[in-house]
Amino acid sequence: MSDTGGHDAGHDHDHTPPPDSSEGLGHYNVMEIAVRELLIDKGILEPGQIRAAVEAMDSRSPEGGAKVVAKAWVDSEFKARLLDDGTAACASLGIEMGPTRLAVVEDTSEVHNVLVCTLCSCYPRMLLGLPPDWYKSREYRSRVVREPRTVLREFGTELPDDVTLRVHDSTAELRYLVLPMRPTGTEGMSESELAALVTRDCMIGVTLPGVPA
Ligand code: FE
């Protein structure tokens, strides 16, 4: 279970966990089993509810985020609401942020935004699904703060020198989503065609949305 507070407690944590306490199982595995069995024993949750929650979590993908971005590109009123209160705007599309708050940061011709969790792996899972391994790596977490332009270049993203790079450090309570600039040449495209250009990585800010062929 994630997104229940505490820097993605129990998931892919890079903080040094306590030593393994049971043959082959890590600290968080043991904790997960203990809490799950306790919840079932006490009659607070049924196994089916837990399974359904895990399934719902696993079913999240960057498509949710892409839908939000494409809608913001075509609907200026929605975009204004999204930038003002990302949590509420996503809820209006049926995407609940749970206990976390969402801040949407908009790219412009002057500013480009990039996301990181310097402490561990906090990530807008509700909108993007599970974070990629590189996002959780110590290398990305430390380097993107110090030398964002170099890191972006390694992703193949070259930005003009006069564009300011802003790096946003996610926390357990506050997750970010990048609203990239709508690519030129997409004027005639429908919302769903636009959504297909929006990738996970461009909503993290390490790449730009795909340009239609
Ligand atoms: Fe984190």
Short mmCIF file of C-alpha atoms and ligand atoms in Angstrom, two decimals:
data_model
loop_
_atom_site.label_atom_id
_atom_site.label_comp_id
_atom_site.label_asym_id
_atom_site.label_seq_id
_atom_site.Cartn_x
_atom_site.Cartn_y
_atom_site.Cartn_z
CA MET A 1 0.00 0.00 0.00
CA SER A 2 1.46 3.33 -0.87
CA ASP A 3 0.46 6.96 -0.70
CA THR A 4 -0.61 6.59 2.88
CA GLY A 5 1.87 9.12 4.18
CA GLY A 6 5.51 8.78 5.16
CA HIS A 7 7.74 9.13 2.11
CA ASP A 8 6.12 6.30 0.15
CA ALA A 9 6.44 4.18 3.25
CA GLY A 10 7.16 0.61 2.46
CA HIS A 11 7.79 1.06 -1.23
CA ASP A 12 11.15 0.99 -2.87
CA HIS A 13 12.70 2.99 -0.11
CA ASP A 14 16.30 3.96 -0.45
CA HIS A 15 16.78 4.77 3.21
CA THR A 16 18.73 2.00 4.85
CA PRO A 17 16.15 -0.39 6.27
CA PRO A 18 16.67 -2.20 9.53
CA PRO A 19 18.36 -5.59 9.14
CA ASP A 20 16.17 -8.36 7.78
CA SER A 21 14.22 -9.86 10.61
CA SER A 22 12.83 -13.02 9.05
CA GLU A 23 14.44 -15.50 6.64
CA GLY A 24 14.76 -13.79 3.29
CA LEU A 25 12.07 -11.19 3.96
CA GLY A 26 13.02 -7.55 4.25
CA HIS A 27 11.76 -5.25 6.96
CA TYR A 28 8.96 -3.82 4.81
CA ASN A 29 7.81 -7.24 3.64
CA VAL A 30 7.47 -8.37 7.23
CA MET A 31 5.69 -5.15 8.17
CA GLU A 32 3.28 -5.50 5.24
CA ILE A 33 2.37 -9.09 6.17
CA ALA A 34 1.99 -8.21 9.86
CA VAL A 35 -0.24 -5.19 9.23
CA ARG A 36 -2.31 -6.97 6.59
CA GLU A 37 -2.93 -10.00 8.82
CA LEU A 38 -3.78 -7.77 11.76
CA LEU A 39 -6.31 -5.77 9.73
CA ILE A 40 -7.97 -8.98 8.59
CA ASP A 41 -7.88 -10.60 12.07
CA LYS A 42 -9.50 -7.53 13.64
CA GLY A 43 -12.20 -7.53 10.97
CA ILE A 44 -11.23 -4.04 9.78
CA LEU A 45 -10.62 -5.12 6.20
CA GLU A 46 -11.48 -8.20 4.19
CA PRO A 47 -8.86 -9.87 2.00
CA GLY A 48 -10.91 -8.98 -1.08
CA GLN A 49 -10.79 -5.29 -0.24
CA ILE A 50 -7.02 -5.39 0.07
CA ARG A 51 -6.72 -7.27 -3.20
CA ALA A 52 -9.00 -4.73 -4.92
CA ALA A 53 -6.97 -1.82 -3.56
CA VAL A 54 -3.72 -3.38 -4.80
CA GLU A 55 -5.30 -4.04 -8.18
CA ALA A 56 -6.51 -0.42 -8.42
CA MET A 57 -3.02 0.77 -7.53
CA ASP A 58 -1.38 -1.46 -10.11
CA SER A 59 -3.83 -0.35 -12.80
CA ARG A 60 -2.69 3.26 -12.64
CA SER A 61 -0.60 4.34 -15.57
CA PRO A 62 0.67 7.54 -17.18
CA GLU A 63 -2.56 7.57 -19.21
CA GLY A 64 -4.27 9.28 -16.28
CA GLY A 65 -1.72 12.09 -16.28
CA ALA A 66 -1.81 12.34 -20.07
CA LYS A 67 -5.57 12.79 -19.96
CA VAL A 68 -5.16 15.64 -17.47
CA VAL A 69 -2.47 17.36 -19.56
CA ALA A 70 -4.40 17.06 -22.83
CA LYS A 71 -7.53 18.47 -21.22
CA ALA A 72 -5.54 21.42 -19.87
CA TRP A 73 -4.21 22.07 -23.39
CA VAL A 74 -7.68 22.28 -24.93
CA ASP A 75 -9.69 23.73 -22.04
CA SER A 76 -8.31 26.97 -20.59
CA GLU A 77 -10.89 27.04 -17.81
CA PHE A 78 -9.81 23.54 -16.69
CA LYS A 79 -6.16 24.55 -16.97
CA ALA A 80 -6.73 27.52 -14.67
CA ARG A 81 -8.39 25.24 -12.10
CA LEU A 82 -5.60 22.66 -12.46
CA LEU A 83 -2.88 25.21 -11.77
CA ASP A 84 -4.86 26.70 -8.90
CA ASP A 85 -5.70 23.39 -7.17
CA GLY A 86 -4.40 20.25 -8.86
CA THR A 87 -6.01 17.93 -6.33
CA ALA A 88 -9.52 19.30 -6.91
CA ALA A 89 -9.14 19.55 -10.69
CA CYS A 90 -8.05 15.90 -10.92
CA ALA A 91 -10.89 14.83 -8.64
CA SER A 92 -13.29 16.48 -11.12
CA LEU A 93 -11.96 13.99 -13.71
CA GLY A 94 -12.41 11.08 -11.32
CA ILE A 95 -8.74 10.87 -10.32
CA GLU A 96 -8.50 10.99 -6.55
CA MET A 97 -5.15 11.96 -5.04
CA GLY A 98 -5.84 10.20 -1.73
CA PRO A 99 -4.03 11.71 1.23
CA THR A 100 -1.54 13.60 -0.94
CA ARG A 101 -1.89 17.05 -2.48
CA LEU A 102 -1.08 17.72 -6.12
CA ALA A 103 0.64 20.84 -7.40
CA VAL A 104 0.80 21.25 -11.17
CA VAL A 105 3.75 23.25 -12.48
CA GLU A 106 3.45 24.78 -15.95
CA ASP A 107 6.24 24.95 -18.50
CA THR A 108 6.51 28.18 -20.47
CA SER A 109 8.98 29.56 -22.99
CA GLU A 110 10.89 30.99 -19.98
CA VAL A 111 10.64 28.19 -17.41
CA HIS A 112 11.03 24.41 -17.62
CA ASN A 113 10.06 22.26 -14.64
CA VAL A 114 11.59 18.96 -13.49
CA LEU A 115 10.48 16.67 -10.66
CA VAL A 116 12.48 14.71 -8.12
CA CYS A 117 12.16 13.28 -4.65
CA THR A 118 15.58 13.93 -3.15
CA LEU A 119 14.79 11.85 -0.07
CA CYS A 120 13.36 8.68 -1.64
CA SER A 121 10.81 8.07 -4.37
CA CYS A 122 7.72 10.27 -3.82
CA TYR A 123 5.88 10.47 -7.10
CA PRO A 124 2.37 11.26 -8.38
CA ARG A 125 1.44 7.58 -8.63
CA MET A 126 -2.25 8.36 -8.98
CA LEU A 127 -1.46 10.05 -12.29
CA LEU A 128 1.64 8.24 -13.52
CA GLY A 129 1.59 4.74 -12.01
CA LEU A 130 4.77 3.33 -10.52
CA PRO A 131 7.94 5.42 -10.76
CA PRO A 132 10.72 4.22 -13.08
CA ASP A 133 13.90 2.85 -11.48
CA TRP A 134 16.00 5.82 -12.57
CA TYR A 135 13.68 8.20 -10.72
CA LYS A 136 14.44 6.31 -7.51
CA SER A 137 18.17 6.09 -8.13
CA ARG A 138 20.55 7.97 -5.90
CA GLU A 139 22.30 9.29 -8.97
CA TYR A 140 19.21 11.01 -10.40
CA ARG A 141 18.07 12.29 -7.01
CA SER A 142 21.35 14.01 -6.30
CA ARG A 143 22.43 15.08 -9.78
CA VAL A 144 19.18 16.59 -11.07
CA VAL A 145 19.33 19.14 -8.26
CA ARG A 146 22.98 20.07 -8.87
CA GLU A 147 23.14 19.90 -12.64
CA PRO A 148 19.63 19.66 -14.10
CA ARG A 149 20.68 20.83 -17.55
CA THR A 150 23.28 18.09 -17.86
CA VAL A 151 20.86 15.43 -16.63
CA LEU A 152 18.22 16.58 -19.13
CA ARG A 153 20.79 16.45 -21.91
CA GLU A 154 21.43 12.80 -21.01
CA PHE A 155 17.71 12.21 -21.58
CA GLY A 156 18.14 13.82 -25.00
CA THR A 157 16.46 17.03 -23.93
CA GLU A 158 18.26 20.16 -25.04
CA LEU A 159 16.81 23.42 -23.76
CA PRO A 160 17.79 26.94 -24.82
CA ASP A 161 20.25 28.61 -22.43
CA ASP A 162 17.78 31.35 -21.54
CA VAL A 163 15.20 28.88 -20.24
CA THR A 164 15.25 28.71 -16.44
CA LEU A 165 15.18 25.20 -14.99
CA ARG A 166 13.13 24.70 -11.85
CA VAL A 167 13.55 21.46 -9.90
CA HIS A 168 10.66 20.54 -7.59
CA ASP A 169 11.36 18.27 -4.63
CA SER A 170 8.36 16.05 -3.90
CA THR A 171 7.37 15.08 -0.38
CA ALA A 172 5.01 12.61 1.23
CA GLU A 173 2.28 15.25 1.36
CA LEU A 174 2.93 17.18 -1.84
CA ARG A 175 3.36 15.65 -5.28
CA TYR A 176 4.00 17.56 -8.48
CA LEU A 177 3.02 17.08 -12.09
CA VAL A 178 4.62 18.95 -14.96
CA LEU A 179 2.24 20.54 -17.45
CA PRO A 180 4.42 20.64 -20.56
CA MET A 181 3.94 23.16 -23.34
CA ARG A 182 1.62 22.01 -26.10
CA PRO A 183 3.81 21.17 -29.09
CA THR A 184 3.49 23.37 -32.14
CA GLY A 185 1.78 21.78 -35.11
CA THR A 186 -0.91 20.15 -32.94
CA GLU A 187 -3.59 22.81 -33.53
CA GLY A 188 -6.02 20.51 -35.30
CA MET A 189 -5.64 17.55 -32.95
CA SER A 190 -8.36 16.14 -30.72
CA GLU A 191 -7.97 15.78 -26.99
CA SER A 192 -7.33 12.04 -27.26
CA GLU A 193 -4.80 12.51 -30.07
CA LEU A 194 -3.03 15.07 -27.89
CA ALA A 195 -3.04 12.71 -24.90
CA ALA A 196 -1.14 10.17 -27.00
CA LEU A 197 1.75 12.66 -27.29
CA VAL A 198 2.07 13.01 -23.51
CA THR A 199 4.52 10.55 -22.00
CA ARG A 200 5.41 9.71 -18.43
CA ASP A 201 8.85 11.26 -18.80
CA CYS A 202 7.55 14.58 -20.10
CA MET A 203 5.23 14.82 -17.09
CA ILE A 204 8.32 14.33 -14.89
CA GLY A 205 10.02 17.00 -16.98
CA VAL A 206 13.02 15.08 -18.30
CA THR A 207 11.72 15.07 -21.87
CA LEU A 208 9.32 17.11 -23.99
CA PRO A 209 6.01 15.85 -25.39
CA GLY A 210 6.24 13.96 -28.64
CA VAL A 211 5.92 15.99 -31.81
CA PRO A 212 3.48 14.51 -34.32
CA ALA A 213 5.14 13.03 -37.39
FE FE B 1 10.02 10.37 -1.22
#
